[in-house]
PDB file of C-alpha atoms in Angstrom:
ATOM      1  CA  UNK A 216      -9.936  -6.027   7.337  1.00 90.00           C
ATOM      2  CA  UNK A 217     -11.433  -4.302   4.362  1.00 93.00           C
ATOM      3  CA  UNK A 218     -11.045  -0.484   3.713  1.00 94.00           C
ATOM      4  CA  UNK A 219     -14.041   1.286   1.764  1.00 92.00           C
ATOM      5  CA  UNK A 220     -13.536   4.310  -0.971  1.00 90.00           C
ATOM      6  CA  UNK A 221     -15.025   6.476   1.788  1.00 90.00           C
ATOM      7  CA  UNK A 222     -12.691   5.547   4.468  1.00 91.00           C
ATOM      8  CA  UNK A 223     -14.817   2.993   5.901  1.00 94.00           C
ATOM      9  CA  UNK A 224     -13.215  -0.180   7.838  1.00 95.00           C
ATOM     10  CA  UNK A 225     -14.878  -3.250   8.290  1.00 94.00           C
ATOM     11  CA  UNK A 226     -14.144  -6.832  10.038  1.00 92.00           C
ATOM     12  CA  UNK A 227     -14.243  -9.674   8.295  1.00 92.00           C
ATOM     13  CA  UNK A 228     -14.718 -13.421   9.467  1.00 89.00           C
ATOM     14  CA  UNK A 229     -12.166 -16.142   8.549  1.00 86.00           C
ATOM     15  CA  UNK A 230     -15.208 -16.793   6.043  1.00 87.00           C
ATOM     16  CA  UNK A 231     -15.344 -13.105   4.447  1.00 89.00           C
ATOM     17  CA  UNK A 232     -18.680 -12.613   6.155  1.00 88.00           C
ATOM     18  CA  UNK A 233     -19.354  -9.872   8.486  1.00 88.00           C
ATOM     19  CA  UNK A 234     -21.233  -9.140  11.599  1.00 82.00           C
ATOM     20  CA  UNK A 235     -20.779  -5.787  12.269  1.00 88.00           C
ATOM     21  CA  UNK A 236     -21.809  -2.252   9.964  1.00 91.00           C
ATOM     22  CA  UNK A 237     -18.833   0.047   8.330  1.00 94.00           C
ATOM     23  CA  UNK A 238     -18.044   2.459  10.298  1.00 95.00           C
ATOM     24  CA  UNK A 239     -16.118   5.875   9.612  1.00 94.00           C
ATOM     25  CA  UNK A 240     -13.361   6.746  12.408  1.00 93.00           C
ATOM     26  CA  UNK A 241     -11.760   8.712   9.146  1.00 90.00           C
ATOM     27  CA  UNK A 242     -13.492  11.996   8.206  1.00 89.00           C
ATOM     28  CA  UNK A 243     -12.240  11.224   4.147  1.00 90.00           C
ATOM     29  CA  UNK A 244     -10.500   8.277   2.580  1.00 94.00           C
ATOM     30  CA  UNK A 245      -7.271   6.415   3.589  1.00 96.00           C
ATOM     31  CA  UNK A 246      -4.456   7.058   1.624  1.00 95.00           C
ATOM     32  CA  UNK A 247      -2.160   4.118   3.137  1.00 98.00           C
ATOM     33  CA  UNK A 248      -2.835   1.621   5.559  1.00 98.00           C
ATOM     34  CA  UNK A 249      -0.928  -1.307   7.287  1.00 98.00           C
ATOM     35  CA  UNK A 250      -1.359  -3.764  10.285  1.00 97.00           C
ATOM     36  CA  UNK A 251       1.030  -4.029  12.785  1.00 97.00           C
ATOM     37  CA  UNK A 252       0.605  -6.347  15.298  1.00 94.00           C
ATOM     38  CA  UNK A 253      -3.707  -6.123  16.516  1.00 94.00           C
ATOM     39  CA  UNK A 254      -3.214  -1.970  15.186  1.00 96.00           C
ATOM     40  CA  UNK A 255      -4.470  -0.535  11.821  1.00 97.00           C
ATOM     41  CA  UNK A 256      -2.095   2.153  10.835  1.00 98.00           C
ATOM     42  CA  UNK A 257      -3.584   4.567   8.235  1.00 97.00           C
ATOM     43  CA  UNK A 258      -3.102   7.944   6.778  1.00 97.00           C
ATOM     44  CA  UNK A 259      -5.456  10.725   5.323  1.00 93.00           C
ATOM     45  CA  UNK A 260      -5.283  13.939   3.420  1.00 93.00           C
ATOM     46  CA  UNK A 261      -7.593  16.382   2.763  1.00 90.00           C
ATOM     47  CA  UNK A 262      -5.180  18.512   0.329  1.00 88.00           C
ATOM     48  CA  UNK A 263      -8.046  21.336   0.169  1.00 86.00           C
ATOM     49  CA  UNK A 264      -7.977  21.973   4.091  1.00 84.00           C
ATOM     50  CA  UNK A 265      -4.727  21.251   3.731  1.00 85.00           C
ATOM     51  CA  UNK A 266      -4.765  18.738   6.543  1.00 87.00           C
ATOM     52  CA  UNK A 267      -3.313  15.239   7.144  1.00 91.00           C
ATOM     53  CA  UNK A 268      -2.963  12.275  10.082  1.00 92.00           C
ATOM     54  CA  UNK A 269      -1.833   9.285  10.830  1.00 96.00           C
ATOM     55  CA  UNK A 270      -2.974   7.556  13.470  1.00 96.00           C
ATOM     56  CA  UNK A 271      -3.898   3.668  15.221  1.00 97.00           C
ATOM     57  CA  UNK A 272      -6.720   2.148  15.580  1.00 96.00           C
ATOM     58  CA  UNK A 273      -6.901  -1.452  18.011  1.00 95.00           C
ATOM     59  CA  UNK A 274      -8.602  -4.025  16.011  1.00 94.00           C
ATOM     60  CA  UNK A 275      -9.736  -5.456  18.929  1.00 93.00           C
ATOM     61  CA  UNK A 276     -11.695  -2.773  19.930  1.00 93.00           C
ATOM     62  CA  UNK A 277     -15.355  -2.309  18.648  1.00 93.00           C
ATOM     63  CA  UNK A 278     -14.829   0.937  15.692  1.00 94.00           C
ATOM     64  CA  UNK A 279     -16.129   4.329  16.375  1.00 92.00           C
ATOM     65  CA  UNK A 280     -17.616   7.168  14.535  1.00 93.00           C
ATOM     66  CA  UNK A 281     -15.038   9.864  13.747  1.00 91.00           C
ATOM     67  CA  UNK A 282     -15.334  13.196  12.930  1.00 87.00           C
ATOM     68  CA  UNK A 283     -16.485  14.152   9.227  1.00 87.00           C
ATOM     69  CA  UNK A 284     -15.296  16.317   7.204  1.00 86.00           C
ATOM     70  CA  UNK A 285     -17.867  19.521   7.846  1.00 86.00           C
ATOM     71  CA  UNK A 286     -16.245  19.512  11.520  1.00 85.00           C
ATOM     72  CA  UNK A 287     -12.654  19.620  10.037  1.00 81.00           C
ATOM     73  CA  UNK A 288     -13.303  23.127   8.481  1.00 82.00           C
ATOM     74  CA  UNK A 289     -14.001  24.964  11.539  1.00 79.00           C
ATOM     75  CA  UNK A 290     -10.986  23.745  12.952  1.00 72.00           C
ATOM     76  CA  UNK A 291      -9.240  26.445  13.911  1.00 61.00           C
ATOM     77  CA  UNK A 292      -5.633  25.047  15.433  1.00 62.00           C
ATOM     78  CA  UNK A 293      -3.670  22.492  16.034  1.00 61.00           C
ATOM     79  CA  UNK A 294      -4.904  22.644  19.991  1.00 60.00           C
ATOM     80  CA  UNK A 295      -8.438  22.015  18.522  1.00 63.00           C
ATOM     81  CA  UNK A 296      -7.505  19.718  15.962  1.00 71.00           C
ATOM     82  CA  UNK A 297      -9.697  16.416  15.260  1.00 78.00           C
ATOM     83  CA  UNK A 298      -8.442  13.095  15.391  1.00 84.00           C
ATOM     84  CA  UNK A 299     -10.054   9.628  14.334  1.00 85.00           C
ATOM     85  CA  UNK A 300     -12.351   8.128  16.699  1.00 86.00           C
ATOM     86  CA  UNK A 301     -10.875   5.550  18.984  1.00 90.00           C
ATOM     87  CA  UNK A 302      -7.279   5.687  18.210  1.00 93.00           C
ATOM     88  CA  UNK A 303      -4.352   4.352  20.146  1.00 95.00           C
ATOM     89  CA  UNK A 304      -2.135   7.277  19.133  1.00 96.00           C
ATOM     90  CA  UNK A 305      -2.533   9.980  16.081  1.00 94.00           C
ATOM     91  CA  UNK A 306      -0.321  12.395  14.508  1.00 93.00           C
ATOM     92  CA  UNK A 307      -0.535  15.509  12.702  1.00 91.00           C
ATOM     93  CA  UNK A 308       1.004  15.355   9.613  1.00 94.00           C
ATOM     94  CA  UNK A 309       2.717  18.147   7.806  1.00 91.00           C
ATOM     95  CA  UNK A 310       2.893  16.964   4.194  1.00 95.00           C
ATOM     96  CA  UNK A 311       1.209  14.227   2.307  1.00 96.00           C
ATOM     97  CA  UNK A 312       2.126  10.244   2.641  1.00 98.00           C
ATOM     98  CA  UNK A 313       3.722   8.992  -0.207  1.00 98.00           C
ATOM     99  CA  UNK A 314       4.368   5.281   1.118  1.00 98.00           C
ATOM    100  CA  UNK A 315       4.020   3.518   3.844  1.00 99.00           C
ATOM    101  CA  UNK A 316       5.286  -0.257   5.228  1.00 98.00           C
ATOM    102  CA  UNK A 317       5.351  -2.439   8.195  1.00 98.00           C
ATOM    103  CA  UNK A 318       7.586  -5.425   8.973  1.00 97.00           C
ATOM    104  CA  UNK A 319       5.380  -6.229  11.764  1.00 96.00           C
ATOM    105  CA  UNK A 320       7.294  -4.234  14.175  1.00 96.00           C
ATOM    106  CA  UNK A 321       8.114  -0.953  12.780  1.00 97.00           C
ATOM    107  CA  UNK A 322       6.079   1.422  10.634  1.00 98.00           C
ATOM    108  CA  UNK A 323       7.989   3.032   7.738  1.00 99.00           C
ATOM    109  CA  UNK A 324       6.827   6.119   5.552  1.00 99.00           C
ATOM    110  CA  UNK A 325       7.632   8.687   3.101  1.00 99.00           C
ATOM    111  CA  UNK A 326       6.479  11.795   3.660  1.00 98.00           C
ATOM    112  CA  UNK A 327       6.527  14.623   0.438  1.00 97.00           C
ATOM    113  CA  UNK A 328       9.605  17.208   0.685  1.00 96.00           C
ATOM    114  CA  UNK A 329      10.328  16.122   4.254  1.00 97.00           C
ATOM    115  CA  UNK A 330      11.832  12.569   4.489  1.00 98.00           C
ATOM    116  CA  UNK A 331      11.726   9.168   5.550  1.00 99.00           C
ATOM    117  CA  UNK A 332      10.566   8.041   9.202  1.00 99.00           C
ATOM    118  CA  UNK A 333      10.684   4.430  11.474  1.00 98.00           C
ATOM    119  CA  UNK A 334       8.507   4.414  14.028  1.00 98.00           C
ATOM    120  CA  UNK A 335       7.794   1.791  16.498  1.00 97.00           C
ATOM    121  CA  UNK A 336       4.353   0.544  16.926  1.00 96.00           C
ATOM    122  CA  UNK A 337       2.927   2.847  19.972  1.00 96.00           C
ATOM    123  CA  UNK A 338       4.384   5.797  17.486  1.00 96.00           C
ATOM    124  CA  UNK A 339       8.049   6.734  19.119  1.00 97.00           C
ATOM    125  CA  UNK A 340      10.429   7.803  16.693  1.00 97.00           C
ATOM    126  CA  UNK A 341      13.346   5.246  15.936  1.00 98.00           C
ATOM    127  CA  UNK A 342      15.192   7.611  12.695  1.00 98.00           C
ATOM    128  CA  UNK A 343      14.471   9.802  10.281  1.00 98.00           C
ATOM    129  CA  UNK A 344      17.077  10.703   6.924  1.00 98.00           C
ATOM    130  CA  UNK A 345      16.497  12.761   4.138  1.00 98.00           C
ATOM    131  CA  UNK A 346      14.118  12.321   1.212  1.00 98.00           C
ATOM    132  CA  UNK A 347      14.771  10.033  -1.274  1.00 98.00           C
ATOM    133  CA  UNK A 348      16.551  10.707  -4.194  1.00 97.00           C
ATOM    134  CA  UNK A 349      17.764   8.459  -7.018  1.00 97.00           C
ATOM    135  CA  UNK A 350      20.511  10.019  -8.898  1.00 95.00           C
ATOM    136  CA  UNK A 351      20.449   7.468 -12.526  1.00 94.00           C
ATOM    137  CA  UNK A 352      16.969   8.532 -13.083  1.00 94.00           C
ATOM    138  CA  UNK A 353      16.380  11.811 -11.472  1.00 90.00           C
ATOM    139  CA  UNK A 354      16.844  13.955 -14.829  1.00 90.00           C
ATOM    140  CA  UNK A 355      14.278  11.214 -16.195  1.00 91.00           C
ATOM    141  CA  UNK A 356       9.908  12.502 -16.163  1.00 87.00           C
ATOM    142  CA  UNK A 357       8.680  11.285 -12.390  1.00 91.00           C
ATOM    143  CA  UNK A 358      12.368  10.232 -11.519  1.00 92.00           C
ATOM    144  CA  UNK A 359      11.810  12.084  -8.381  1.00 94.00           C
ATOM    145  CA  UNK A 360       8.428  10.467  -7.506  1.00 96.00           C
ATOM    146  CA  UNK A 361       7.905   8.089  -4.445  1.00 98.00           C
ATOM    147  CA  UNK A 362       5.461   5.040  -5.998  1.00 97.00           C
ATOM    148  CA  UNK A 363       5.906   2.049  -2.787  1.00 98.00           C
ATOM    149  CA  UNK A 364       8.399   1.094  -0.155  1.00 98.00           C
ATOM    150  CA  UNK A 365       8.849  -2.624   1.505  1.00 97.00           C
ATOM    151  CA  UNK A 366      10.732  -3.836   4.366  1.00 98.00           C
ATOM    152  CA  UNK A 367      13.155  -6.991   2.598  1.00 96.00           C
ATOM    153  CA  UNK A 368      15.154  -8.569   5.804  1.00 94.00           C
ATOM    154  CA  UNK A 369      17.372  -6.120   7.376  1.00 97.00           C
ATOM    155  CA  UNK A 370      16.610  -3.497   4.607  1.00 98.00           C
ATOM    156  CA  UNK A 371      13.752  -1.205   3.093  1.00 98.00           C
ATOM    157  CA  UNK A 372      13.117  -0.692  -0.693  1.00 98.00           C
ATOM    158  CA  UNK A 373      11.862   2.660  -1.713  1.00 98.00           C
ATOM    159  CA  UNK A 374      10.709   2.883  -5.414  1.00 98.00           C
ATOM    160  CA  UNK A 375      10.431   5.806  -7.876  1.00 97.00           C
ATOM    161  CA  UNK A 376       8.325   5.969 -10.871  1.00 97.00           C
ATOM    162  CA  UNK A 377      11.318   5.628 -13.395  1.00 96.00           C
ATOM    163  CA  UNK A 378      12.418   2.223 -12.171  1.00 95.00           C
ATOM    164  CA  UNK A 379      14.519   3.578  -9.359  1.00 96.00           C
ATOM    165  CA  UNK A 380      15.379   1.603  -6.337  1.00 97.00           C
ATOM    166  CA  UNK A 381      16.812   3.563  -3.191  1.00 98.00           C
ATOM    167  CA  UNK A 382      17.933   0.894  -0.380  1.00 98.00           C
ATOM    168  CA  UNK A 383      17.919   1.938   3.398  1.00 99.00           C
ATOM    169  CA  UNK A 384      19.280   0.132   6.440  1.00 99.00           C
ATOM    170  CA  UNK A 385      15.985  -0.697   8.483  1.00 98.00           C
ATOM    171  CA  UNK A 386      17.951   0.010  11.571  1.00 98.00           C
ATOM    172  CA  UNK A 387      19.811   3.948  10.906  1.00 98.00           C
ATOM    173  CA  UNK A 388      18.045   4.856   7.629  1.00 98.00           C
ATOM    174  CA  UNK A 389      21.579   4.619   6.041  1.00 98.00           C
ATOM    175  CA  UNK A 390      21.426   4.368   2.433  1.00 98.00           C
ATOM    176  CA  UNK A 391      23.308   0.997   1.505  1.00 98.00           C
ATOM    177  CA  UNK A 392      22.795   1.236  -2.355  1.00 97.00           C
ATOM    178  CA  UNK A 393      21.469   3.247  -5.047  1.00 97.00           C
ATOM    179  CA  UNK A 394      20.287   1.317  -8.326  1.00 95.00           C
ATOM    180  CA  UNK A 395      17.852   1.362 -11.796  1.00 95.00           C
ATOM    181  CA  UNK A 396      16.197  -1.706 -12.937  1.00 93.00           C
ATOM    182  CA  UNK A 397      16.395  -0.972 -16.917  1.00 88.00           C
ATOM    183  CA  UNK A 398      12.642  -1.430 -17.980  1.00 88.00           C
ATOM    184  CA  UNK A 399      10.964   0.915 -20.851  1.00 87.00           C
ATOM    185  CA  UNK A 400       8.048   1.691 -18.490  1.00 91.00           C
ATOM    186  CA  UNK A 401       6.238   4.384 -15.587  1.00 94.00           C
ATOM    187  CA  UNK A 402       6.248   2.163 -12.434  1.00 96.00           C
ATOM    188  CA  UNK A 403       3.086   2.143 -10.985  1.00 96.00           C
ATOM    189  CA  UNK A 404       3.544  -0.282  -8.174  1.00 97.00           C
ATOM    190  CA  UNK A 405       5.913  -3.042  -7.062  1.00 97.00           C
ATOM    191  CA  UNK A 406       4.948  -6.247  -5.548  1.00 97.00           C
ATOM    192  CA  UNK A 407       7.104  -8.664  -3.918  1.00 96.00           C
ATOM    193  CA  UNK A 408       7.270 -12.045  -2.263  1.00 94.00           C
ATOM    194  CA  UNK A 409      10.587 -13.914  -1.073  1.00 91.00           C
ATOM    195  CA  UNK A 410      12.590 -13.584  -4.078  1.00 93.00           C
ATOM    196  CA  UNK A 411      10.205 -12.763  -6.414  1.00 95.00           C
ATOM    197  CA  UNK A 412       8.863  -9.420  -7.475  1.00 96.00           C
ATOM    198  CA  UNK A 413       6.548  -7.606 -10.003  1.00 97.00           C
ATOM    199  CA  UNK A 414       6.835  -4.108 -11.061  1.00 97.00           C
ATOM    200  CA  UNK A 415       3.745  -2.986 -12.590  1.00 97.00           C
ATOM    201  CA  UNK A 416       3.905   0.157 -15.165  1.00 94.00           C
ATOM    202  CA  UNK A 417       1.056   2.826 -15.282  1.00 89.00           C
ATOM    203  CA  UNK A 418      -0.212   1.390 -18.743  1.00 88.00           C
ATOM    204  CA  UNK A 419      -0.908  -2.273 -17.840  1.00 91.00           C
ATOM    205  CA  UNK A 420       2.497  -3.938 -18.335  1.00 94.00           C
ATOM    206  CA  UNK A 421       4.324  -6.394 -16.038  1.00 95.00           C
ATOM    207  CA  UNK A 422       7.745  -7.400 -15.545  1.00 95.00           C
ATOM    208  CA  UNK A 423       8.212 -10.002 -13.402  1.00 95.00           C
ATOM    209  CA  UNK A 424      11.861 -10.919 -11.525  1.00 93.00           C
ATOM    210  CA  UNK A 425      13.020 -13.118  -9.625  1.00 93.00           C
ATOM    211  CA  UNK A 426      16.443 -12.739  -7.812  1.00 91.00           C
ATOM    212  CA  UNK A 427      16.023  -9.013  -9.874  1.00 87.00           C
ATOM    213  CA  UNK A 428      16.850 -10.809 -13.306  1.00 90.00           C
ATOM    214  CA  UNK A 429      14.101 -10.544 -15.435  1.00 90.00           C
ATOM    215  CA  UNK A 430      12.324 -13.419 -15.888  1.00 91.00           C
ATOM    216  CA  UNK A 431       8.789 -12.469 -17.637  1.00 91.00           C
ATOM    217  CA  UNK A 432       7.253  -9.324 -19.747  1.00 92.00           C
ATOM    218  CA  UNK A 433       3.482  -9.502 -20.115  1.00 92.00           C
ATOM    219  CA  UNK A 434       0.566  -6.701 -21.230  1.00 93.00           C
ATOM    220  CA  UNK A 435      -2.035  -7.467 -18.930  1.00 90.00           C
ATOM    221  CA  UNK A 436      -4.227  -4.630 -20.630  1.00 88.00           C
ATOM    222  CA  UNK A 437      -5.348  -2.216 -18.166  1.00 90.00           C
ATOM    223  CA  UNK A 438      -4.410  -1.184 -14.791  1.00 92.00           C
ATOM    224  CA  UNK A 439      -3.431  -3.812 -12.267  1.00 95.00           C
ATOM    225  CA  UNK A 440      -5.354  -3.575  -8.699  1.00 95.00           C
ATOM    226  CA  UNK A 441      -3.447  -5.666  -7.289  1.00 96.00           C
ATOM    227  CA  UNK A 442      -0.993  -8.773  -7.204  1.00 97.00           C
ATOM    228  CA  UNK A 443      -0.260 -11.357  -5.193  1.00 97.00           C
ATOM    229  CA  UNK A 444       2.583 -14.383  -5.100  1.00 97.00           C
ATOM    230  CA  UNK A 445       1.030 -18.248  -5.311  1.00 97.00           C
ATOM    231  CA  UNK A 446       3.618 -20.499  -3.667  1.00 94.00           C
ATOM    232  CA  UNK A 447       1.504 -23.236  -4.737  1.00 94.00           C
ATOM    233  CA  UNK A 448       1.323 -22.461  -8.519  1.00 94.00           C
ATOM    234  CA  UNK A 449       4.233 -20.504  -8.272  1.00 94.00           C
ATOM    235  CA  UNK A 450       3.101 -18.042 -10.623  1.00 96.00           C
ATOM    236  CA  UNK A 451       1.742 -14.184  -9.614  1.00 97.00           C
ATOM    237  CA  UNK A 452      -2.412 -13.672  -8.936  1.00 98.00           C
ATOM    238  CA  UNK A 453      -3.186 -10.435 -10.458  1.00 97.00           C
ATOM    239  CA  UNK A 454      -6.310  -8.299 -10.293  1.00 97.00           C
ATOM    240  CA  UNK A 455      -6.533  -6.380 -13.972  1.00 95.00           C
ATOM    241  CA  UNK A 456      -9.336  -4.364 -15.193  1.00 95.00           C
ATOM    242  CA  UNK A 457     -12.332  -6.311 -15.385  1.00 96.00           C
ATOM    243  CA  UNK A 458     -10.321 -10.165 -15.081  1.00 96.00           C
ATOM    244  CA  UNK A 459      -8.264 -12.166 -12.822  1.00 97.00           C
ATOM    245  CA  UNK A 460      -4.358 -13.135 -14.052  1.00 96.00           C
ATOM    246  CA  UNK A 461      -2.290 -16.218 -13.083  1.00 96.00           C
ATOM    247  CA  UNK A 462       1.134 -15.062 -14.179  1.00 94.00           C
ATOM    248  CA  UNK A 463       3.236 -18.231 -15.006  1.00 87.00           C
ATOM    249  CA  UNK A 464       5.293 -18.640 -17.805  1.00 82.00           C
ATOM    250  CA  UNK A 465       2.163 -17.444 -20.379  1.00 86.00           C
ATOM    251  CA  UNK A 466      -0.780 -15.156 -18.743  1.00 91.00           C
ATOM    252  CA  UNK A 467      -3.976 -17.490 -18.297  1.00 94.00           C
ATOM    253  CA  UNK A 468      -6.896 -14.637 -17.910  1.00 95.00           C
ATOM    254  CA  UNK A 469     -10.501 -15.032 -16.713  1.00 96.00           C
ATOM    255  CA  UNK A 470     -12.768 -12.142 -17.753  1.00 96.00           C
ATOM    256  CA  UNK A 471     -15.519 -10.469 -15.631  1.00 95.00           C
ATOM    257  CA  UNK A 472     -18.208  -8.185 -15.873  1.00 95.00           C
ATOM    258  CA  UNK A 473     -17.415  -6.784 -12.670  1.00 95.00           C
ATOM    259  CA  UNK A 474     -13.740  -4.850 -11.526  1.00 96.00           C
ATOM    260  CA  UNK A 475     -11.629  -7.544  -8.793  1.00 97.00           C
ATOM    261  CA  UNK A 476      -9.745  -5.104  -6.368  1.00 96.00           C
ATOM    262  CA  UNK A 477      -8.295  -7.764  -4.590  1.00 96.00           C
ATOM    263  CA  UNK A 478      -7.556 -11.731  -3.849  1.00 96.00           C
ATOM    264  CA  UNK A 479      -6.990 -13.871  -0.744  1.00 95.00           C
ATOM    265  CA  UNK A 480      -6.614 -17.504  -0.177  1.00 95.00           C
ATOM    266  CA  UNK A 481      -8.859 -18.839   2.409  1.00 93.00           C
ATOM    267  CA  UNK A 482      -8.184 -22.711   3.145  1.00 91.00           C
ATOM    268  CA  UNK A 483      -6.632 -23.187  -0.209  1.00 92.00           C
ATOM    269  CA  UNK A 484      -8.896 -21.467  -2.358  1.00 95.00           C
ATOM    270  CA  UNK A 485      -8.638 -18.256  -4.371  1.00 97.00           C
ATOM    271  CA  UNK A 486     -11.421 -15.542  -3.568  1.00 97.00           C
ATOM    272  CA  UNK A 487     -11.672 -12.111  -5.679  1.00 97.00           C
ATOM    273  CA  UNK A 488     -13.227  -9.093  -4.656  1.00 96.00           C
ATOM    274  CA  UNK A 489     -15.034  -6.871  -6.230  1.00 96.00           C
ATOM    275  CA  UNK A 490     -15.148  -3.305  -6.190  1.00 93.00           C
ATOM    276  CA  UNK A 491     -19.316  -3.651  -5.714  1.00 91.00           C
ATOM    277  CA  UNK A 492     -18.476  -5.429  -2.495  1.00 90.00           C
ATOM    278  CA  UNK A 493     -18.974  -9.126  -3.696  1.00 93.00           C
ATOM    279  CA  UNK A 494     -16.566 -12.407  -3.501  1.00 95.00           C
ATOM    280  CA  UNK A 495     -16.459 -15.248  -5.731  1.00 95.00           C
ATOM    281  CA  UNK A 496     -14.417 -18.039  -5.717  1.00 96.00           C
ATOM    282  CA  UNK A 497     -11.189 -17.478  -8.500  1.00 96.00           C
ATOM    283  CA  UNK A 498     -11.776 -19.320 -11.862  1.00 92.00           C
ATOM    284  CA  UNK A 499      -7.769 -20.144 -11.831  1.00 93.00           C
TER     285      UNK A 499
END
């Protein structure tokens, strides 16, 4: 699946060709997205209208046209109120998404001021608790601030911008431990893979651990797209600002003219994507 700026969704062959147009069941862009099972999960706010949704979509199904966003200002109530276009199930939300995860089965989220939530795939609640808080950091700038959450095993990671890390029981919500990981940067993201993770700061730097001792400090120079873990090369893909990263023991960097958004391995080989649309085959 690829997501446009617009909130367009398109199908993709196993060869990254298409057959099919974008289509817009979203009336503005999606926030957060994740697949669960043959369902697209995503989330959109429109903070002026002061509206928000999450809903599923069935992959299998052929897209639809949703509503745009000239219809969403004469809504008038939530009896009235628009949904995407061919979804399984939608919700209203009542605050904005701050993160959102899947473990295949469940759908986890953050929602701003109002909590955490599990949900099973067709949308029934399985717990709730409390916002997040992470007491080390929280007299810290953005030590409140939601950044990412992941499902790891029998747990969930939720993330704060000053290198907090709140841990939940996937099953109750329960928090099972509280902790910092000490790095002189805004967290921007964190990636992770088995044991291995990389927390990406706001200005370009990357720390990556593995089994949470730090094993690696790089300036990639820029902001980071997006990252992904090569069992093969054993060594983090990264999409920078205008070049591709393999992150091994020294950053090997291949320069474009173009911005990669993103990298999957087809068959073996490394394709980037480009924010104009494009994929070439990785250089690394």
């Amino acid at each position: 699946m690829a997501i446009g700026h617009d909130g367009e969704i398109l199908r993709l062959n196993p060869n990254l060709s298409y057959s099919d147009e974008p289509v817009n069941p979203f009336p503005i862009s999606i926030d957060h997205a994740c697949i669960i099972g043959n369902n697209l999960v995503a989330t959109w706010l429109d903070a002026e209208l002061m509206l928000a949704r999450m809903a599923s979509i069935n992959l299998d199904n052929k897209f639809v046209e949703g509503p745009t966003r000239a219809e969403l200002r004469i809504q008038k109530s939530l009896e009235t109120a628009l949904h995407p276009a061919g979804n399984t199930w939608s919700r209203v939300l009542y605050s904005q998404t701050l993160a959102l995860t899947t473990d295949g089965q469940r759908i986890a989220f953050v929602l701003l001021n109002q909590g955490v939530y599990c949900l099973n795939a067709d949308s029934s609640e399985k717990w709730r608790s409390p916002p997040p808080v992470w007491p080390e950091v929280s007299s810290m700038p953005r030590g409140d601030e939601t950044i990412c959450m992941d499902f790891i095993g029998s747990e969930i990671h939720i993330w704060c911008a000053a290198g907090g890390r709140l841990v939940l029981n996937a099953d109750d919500g329960t928090i099972i431990r509280n902790e910092v990981v000490e790095i002189d940067a805004v967290v921007e993201h964190v990636y992770r893979e088995s044991q291995h993770e990389l927390i990406c700061s706001n200005n370009g730097e990357a720390f990556h651990l593995t089994d949470s001792e730090l094993r690696m400090q790089t300036d990639i120079t820029g902001p980071i797209q997006n990252a992904i873990w090569d069992s093969a090369s054993g060594a983090w893909r990264i999409s920078g600002w205008r070049k591709e990263v393999l992150l091994l023991d020294e950053p090997t960097i291949c320069e474009f003219s173009e911005i990669p958004v993103h990298c999957l391995n087809i068959d073996g080989q490394w394709w980037n994507l480009f924010n104009d649309g494009n994929w070439k085959l990785s250089n690394l």
